[in-house]
Coordinates of C-alpha atoms and ligand atoms in Angstrom, one line a residue:
M174 CA 0.0 0.0 0.0
S175 CA 1.2 3.5 -0.8
I176 CA 1.5 6.1 2.0
G177 CA -1.7 7.9 0.8
E178 CA -3.6 4.6 0.9
I179 CA -2.4 3.9 4.4
I180 CA -3.5 7.4 5.6
Y181 CA -6.9 6.8 4.0
S182 CA -7.3 3.5 5.8
Y183 CA -7.4 5.3 9.1
L184 CA -10.3 7.5 8.2
P185 CA -13.3 7.1 10.5
A186 CA -15.7 4.4 9.5
K187 CA -18.6 6.9 9.5
R188 CA -18.0 9.0 6.4
K189 CA -19.4 10.0 3.0
Q190 CA -17.9 11.0 -0.3
T191 CA -19.0 14.1 -2.1
P192 CA -19.2 14.2 -5.9
S193 CA -16.3 16.6 -6.0
G194 CA -14.0 14.0 -4.4
W195 CA -13.9 15.0 -0.7
I196 CA -14.4 12.4 1.9
K197 CA -16.3 14.0 4.8
F198 CA -16.4 12.8 8.4
N199 CA -16.5 14.2 11.9
A200 CA -13.2 16.1 12.3
V201 CA -10.8 14.5 14.6
C202 CA -8.7 17.6 15.3
C203 CA -11.0 20.2 17.0
H204 CA -10.9 19.3 20.6
H205 CA -7.1 19.0 20.5
N206 CA -7.1 22.6 19.4
G207 CA -9.4 24.0 22.0
T208 CA -12.5 24.0 19.8
T209 CA -15.8 22.2 20.4
P210 CA -15.8 18.7 18.8
D211 CA -17.3 18.5 15.4
T212 CA -20.6 16.7 15.0
R213 CA -21.5 17.9 11.5
Q214 CA -18.9 16.1 9.3
R215 CA -16.8 19.1 8.7
G216 CA -13.5 17.3 8.4
G217 CA -12.5 16.5 4.8
M218 CA -9.8 14.5 3.1
I219 CA -9.1 14.6 -0.7
Q220 CA -6.7 12.8 -2.9
N221 CA -4.4 15.1 -4.9
G222 CA -2.1 13.3 -7.3
D223 CA -0.6 10.5 -5.2
G224 CA -0.8 12.7 -2.1
V225 CA -3.6 13.6 0.3
S226 CA -4.9 16.8 1.9
Y227 CA -6.9 17.2 5.1
H228 CA -8.9 20.2 5.9
C229 CA -11.1 20.9 8.9
F230 CA -13.9 23.4 8.3
N231 CA -14.6 23.5 12.0
C232 CA -11.3 24.5 13.6
G233 CA -9.3 25.2 10.5
Y234 CA -6.7 22.5 11.0
K235 CA -4.9 21.6 7.8
A236 CA -2.4 18.8 7.0
S237 CA -1.2 17.3 3.7
W238 CA 1.3 15.0 2.3
Q239 CA 2.8 14.8 -1.2
P240 CA 5.2 12.2 -2.6
G241 CA 8.6 13.8 -2.2
R242 CA 7.7 15.6 1.0
H243 CA 8.4 14.4 4.5
L244 CA 5.5 13.6 6.9
T245 CA 4.9 16.9 8.6
R246 CA 4.2 17.2 12.3
K247 CA 0.6 18.2 11.6
M248 CA 0.1 15.1 9.5
R249 CA 1.6 12.9 12.2
Y250 CA -0.7 14.5 14.8
L251 CA -3.7 13.9 12.5
L252 CA -2.8 10.2 12.1
Q253 CA -2.5 9.9 15.9
W254 CA -5.9 11.5 16.4
M255 CA -7.4 9.1 13.8
G256 CA -6.1 6.3 15.9
A257 CA -3.0 5.1 13.9
P258 CA -0.6 3.3 16.2
D259 CA 2.8 5.0 16.9
D260 CA 4.8 2.3 15.1
V261 CA 2.7 2.8 11.9
I262 CA 3.3 6.6 12.1
T263 CA 7.0 6.0 12.6
K264 CA 7.1 3.6 9.6
L265 CA 5.3 6.1 7.4
S266 CA 7.6 8.9 8.4
L267 CA 10.6 6.8 7.5
E268 CA 9.1 5.7 4.2
A269 CA 8.2 9.4 3.4
L270 CA 11.8 10.4 4.1
K271 CA 13.1 7.7 1.8
I272 CA 10.7 8.8 -1.0
E273 CA 11.7 12.4 -0.3
S274 CA 15.4 11.8 -0.8
D275 CA 14.7 9.8 -4.0
A276 CA 12.4 12.5 -5.2
K277 CA 15.0 15.2 -4.5
A278 CA 17.5 13.4 -6.5
L279 CA 15.0 13.0 -9.3
E280 CA 13.7 16.6 -9.1
A281 CA 17.2 17.9 -9.5
V282 CA 17.1 16.5 -13.0
S283 CA 13.4 16.8 -13.8
L284 CA 11.8 19.9 -12.2
P285 CA 11.8 22.5 -14.9
T286 CA 13.8 25.6 -14.3
F287 CA 13.1 28.9 -16.0
E288 CA 15.6 31.4 -17.2
E289 CA 15.0 35.1 -17.3
R290 CA 13.9 36.2 -20.8
E291 CA 13.4 39.6 -22.5
L292 CA 10.1 41.0 -23.8
P293 CA 9.9 42.3 -27.4
E294 CA 11.8 45.5 -28.0
G295 CA 10.3 48.7 -26.6
A296 CA 7.7 46.8 -24.5
K297 CA 6.4 48.9 -21.6
S298 CA 3.7 48.1 -19.1
L299 CA 0.2 49.5 -19.7
E300 CA 0.6 51.4 -16.5
A301 CA 3.7 53.2 -18.0
W302 CA 1.8 53.7 -21.3
S303 CA -1.1 55.3 -19.5
T304 CA 1.3 57.9 -17.9
W305 CA 2.7 58.5 -21.4
I306 CA -0.9 59.1 -22.7
E307 CA -1.6 61.5 -19.9
L308 CA 1.5 63.5 -20.9
H309 CA 1.0 63.4 -24.7
G310 CA -2.8 63.3 -25.0
W311 CA -5.0 60.7 -26.6
E312 CA -4.9 62.5 -30.0
N313 CA -1.1 61.8 -30.2
T314 CA -1.5 58.1 -29.1
E315 CA -1.2 55.3 -31.6
Q316 CA -4.5 53.8 -32.5
D317 CA -3.0 50.3 -31.8
L318 CA -2.3 51.1 -28.2
I319 CA -5.8 52.3 -27.7
T320 CA -7.1 49.2 -29.4
A321 CA -5.0 47.1 -27.0
F322 CA -6.6 48.8 -23.9
C323 CA -10.1 48.3 -25.5
Y324 CA -9.5 44.7 -26.3
L325 CA -8.8 43.8 -22.6
R326 CA -11.7 45.9 -21.3
N327 CA -14.4 45.1 -24.0
N328 CA -13.4 41.8 -25.6
R329 CA -12.1 40.1 -22.5
Q330 CA -13.7 42.1 -19.6
I331 CA -10.3 42.2 -17.9
D332 CA -9.1 45.3 -16.1
P333 CA -5.9 46.4 -18.0
Y334 CA -4.2 47.1 -14.7
S335 CA -5.1 43.8 -12.9
Y336 CA -2.1 42.1 -14.4
P337 CA 1.2 43.7 -15.7
F338 CA 0.3 43.6 -19.4
Y339 CA 2.7 45.1 -21.8
W340 CA 2.6 46.8 -25.2
T341 CA 5.2 47.9 -27.8
S342 CA 5.0 49.9 -31.0
K343 CA 7.5 47.6 -32.6
L344 CA 6.3 46.3 -36.0
G345 CA 4.8 42.8 -35.8
Y346 CA 3.8 43.4 -32.2
K347 CA 1.9 46.7 -32.2
N348 CA -1.4 45.0 -32.8
R349 CA -0.8 42.7 -29.8
I350 CA -1.2 42.7 -26.1
I351 CA 1.9 41.2 -24.4
I352 CA 1.3 38.9 -21.4
P353 CA 4.6 38.4 -19.5
F354 CA 5.2 35.0 -17.8
Y355 CA 6.5 35.3 -14.3
K356 CA 8.2 32.8 -12.1
D357 CA 9.4 33.8 -8.7
G358 CA 9.0 37.4 -9.7
K359 CA 11.2 37.2 -12.8
I360 CA 10.0 37.4 -16.4
V361 CA 10.7 34.0 -17.9
G362 CA 8.8 34.3 -21.2
Y363 CA 5.6 35.8 -22.7
T364 CA 2.8 35.4 -25.2
A365 CA 1.6 38.2 -27.4
R366 CA -2.1 37.9 -28.3
A367 CA -3.4 39.6 -31.5
V368 CA -6.1 42.2 -30.7
N369 CA -7.5 41.9 -34.2
D370 CA -7.8 39.0 -36.7
A371 CA -4.0 38.8 -37.3
K372 CA -2.4 35.4 -37.6
P373 CA -0.9 33.8 -35.7
K374 CA -3.2 34.5 -32.8
Y375 CA -0.4 34.1 -30.3
I376 CA 3.4 34.7 -30.7
S377 CA 5.1 33.2 -27.7
D378 CA 8.5 32.7 -26.2
Q379 CA 8.3 30.1 -23.4
T380 CA 10.1 27.2 -21.7
P381 CA 8.2 23.9 -21.9
G382 CA 6.7 23.0 -18.6
Y383 CA 5.7 26.5 -17.7
V384 CA 2.5 27.0 -15.8
F385 CA 0.9 30.5 -16.1
N386 CA -0.2 32.5 -13.0
L387 CA 1.3 30.0 -10.5
D388 CA 3.1 32.9 -8.7
R389 CA -0.3 34.4 -7.9
Q390 CA -1.8 31.3 -6.2
T391 CA -1.6 32.8 -2.8
Q392 CA -5.3 33.1 -1.9
D393 CA -6.5 30.8 0.8
R394 CA -8.4 28.5 -1.4
E395 CA -8.6 24.8 -1.0
F396 CA -8.4 24.3 -4.7
V397 CA -6.6 25.5 -7.8
I398 CA -8.5 25.8 -11.1
V399 CA -6.5 24.7 -14.1
C400 CA -7.5 26.0 -17.5
E401 CA -6.1 26.4 -21.0
G402 CA -5.5 30.0 -21.8
P403 CA -4.0 33.0 -19.9
F404 CA -7.2 35.0 -20.2
D405 CA -9.2 32.1 -18.7
A406 CA -6.8 31.9 -15.8
L407 CA -6.8 35.7 -15.2
S408 CA -10.6 35.8 -15.2
I409 CA -10.9 33.5 -12.2
D410 CA -7.5 33.6 -10.6
G411 CA -6.6 30.1 -11.8
V412 CA -3.5 28.8 -13.6
A413 CA -3.2 28.0 -17.3
I414 CA -1.3 25.2 -19.0
L415 CA -1.1 27.3 -22.2
G416 CA -2.6 24.6 -24.5
A417 CA -4.7 21.5 -24.2
E418 CA -1.9 19.3 -22.9
I419 CA -1.0 18.9 -19.2
M420 CA 2.7 18.1 -19.4
D421 CA 4.4 16.0 -16.7
K422 CA 6.5 18.9 -15.6
Q423 CA 3.5 21.1 -15.4
A424 CA 1.7 18.5 -13.2
L425 CA 4.8 18.4 -10.9
L426 CA 4.5 22.2 -10.4
I427 CA 0.7 22.1 -9.9
N428 CA 0.9 19.2 -7.4
R429 CA 3.4 21.2 -5.3
L430 CA 0.6 23.7 -4.5
N431 CA -0.9 20.9 -2.4
R432 CA -4.6 21.6 -3.2
Q433 CA -7.5 20.0 -4.8
V434 CA -6.8 20.4 -8.6
I435 CA -9.9 21.2 -10.7
V436 CA -9.4 21.1 -14.4
V437 CA -11.8 23.0 -16.6
P438 CA -11.3 22.1 -20.2
D439 CA -12.1 24.2 -23.2
R440 CA -15.3 23.0 -24.9
D441 CA -13.7 21.9 -28.1
S442 CA -12.1 18.8 -29.6
D443 CA -8.8 19.4 -27.9
G444 CA -10.5 19.7 -24.5
A445 CA -11.4 16.0 -24.6
R446 CA -7.7 15.3 -24.5
T447 CA -7.2 17.6 -21.5
V448 CA -9.9 15.6 -19.7
E449 CA -8.1 12.3 -20.3
Q450 CA -4.8 13.8 -19.0
A451 CA -6.7 15.1 -15.9
I452 CA -8.0 11.6 -15.2
N453 CA -4.5 10.2 -15.5
N454 CA -3.2 12.7 -13.0
R455 CA -6.2 11.9 -10.7
Y456 CA -7.4 15.5 -10.8
S457 CA -11.0 16.6 -10.5
V458 CA -12.7 17.9 -13.6
S459 CA -15.5 20.4 -14.0
M460 CA -17.6 20.6 -17.2
P461 CA -20.2 23.1 -16.2
D462 CA -23.5 23.7 -18.0
W463 CA -22.2 26.8 -19.7
P464 CA -24.7 29.1 -21.6
D465 CA -25.0 28.6 -25.3
G466 CA -21.9 29.8 -27.2
V467 CA -19.6 29.6 -24.2
K468 CA -16.5 27.6 -25.0
D469 CA -14.1 28.6 -22.2
I470 CA -13.9 30.3 -18.8
N471 CA -13.3 33.8 -20.2
D472 CA -16.4 33.5 -22.3
A473 CA -18.3 32.3 -19.3
V474 CA -17.1 35.2 -17.1
Q475 CA -18.3 37.7 -19.8
K476 CA -21.8 36.2 -19.8
L477 CA -22.2 35.3 -16.2
G478 CA -19.7 37.3 -14.2
K479 CA -16.9 35.9 -12.1
L480 CA -18.8 34.7 -9.0
Q481 CA -21.5 32.9 -11.0
T482 CA -18.8 31.3 -13.2
L483 CA -16.8 30.2 -10.1
Y484 CA -20.0 28.8 -8.5
K485 CA -20.8 26.7 -11.6
I486 CA -17.2 25.4 -11.7
I487 CA -17.1 24.4 -8.1
S488 CA -20.6 23.0 -7.8
Q489 CA -20.2 20.9 -10.9
T490 CA -16.8 19.5 -10.1
E491 CA -16.5 15.7 -10.4
H492 CA -13.8 13.4 -9.1
N493 CA -15.1 10.0 -10.1
E494 CA -13.4 8.7 -13.2
L495 CA -16.5 7.0 -14.7
K496 CA -18.7 10.1 -14.0
I497 CA -16.1 12.4 -15.6
K498 CA -16.1 10.2 -18.7
L499 CA -19.9 10.1 -19.0
R500 CA -20.1 13.8 -18.5
A501 CA -17.4 14.4 -21.2
K502 CA -19.2 12.3 -23.7
Q503 CA -22.3 14.4 -23.4
W504 CA -20.5 17.8 -22.9
F505 CA -18.3 17.7 -25.9
L506 CA -21.1 16.5 -28.2
N507 CA -23.4 19.5 -27.5
Ligands
ZN75 ZN1 -11.0 20.5 13.6

């Protein structure tokens, strides 16, 4: 049995599974933390990759384990409170340590690293450009720059200052909005999206394995929403895999967040492939009942607003492999 399976085997007998994959039971932590014991099944455990996360919605206790990490003190306490014998906990700790050192050796060769990269020549942030416009007046501003602002506001309903978007007057780029890719605060690539019908839609410079908007996953959510495009991710504060494929290196980075992973595919033929990869990674998948004509999250936010879109995603999240497959069959057909 894997460490995750052993942890699962000590869950209280009285429990139920929610469609989104959480196993709910009376939390075992609360009275150890000076809170009234839980009687309303507010303790939850979820599988996340080969790891597990525990969250108590009564006293707020959290504990998790991922392959490649040691067994934290909080996880050891949790096991104790669930009634695991001391020798089992010690064994698990040792096993986790062994996996950790193996994983560290492996990560050294496999975790993607990202070098600093330059944006196209002359690129300045929209914030800097707006100062420029104030100084020089709209009548002296290039139409393409104005179009770029309008594209974000009107075509995407994204506040131009909510992310450090860039623009440049350089030929070949002036009809595009530049979305820098950040990792640990450094610019490690970008994609430049056409704001008109120009082809290609995107001109990108990126290292394979990059996950967009990972740096910003600081909110106290129990989940992370994984989508295809950068505008989808920005619309609901999720991350984007920048295509339909979840690469192994991307999965490594996403798993390190230690949260429930909810994949929301685009509703097109490539999206079906994303679903398959989500299942292989044991992620949850949400294929919400979008309004007609909605093909991705950014479309949905424009029609429904951010809160309603998030609500649909969360409430229609599915963890069971069979149910995901059944839903996909119907969802991609319509
Ligand atoms: Zn608790």
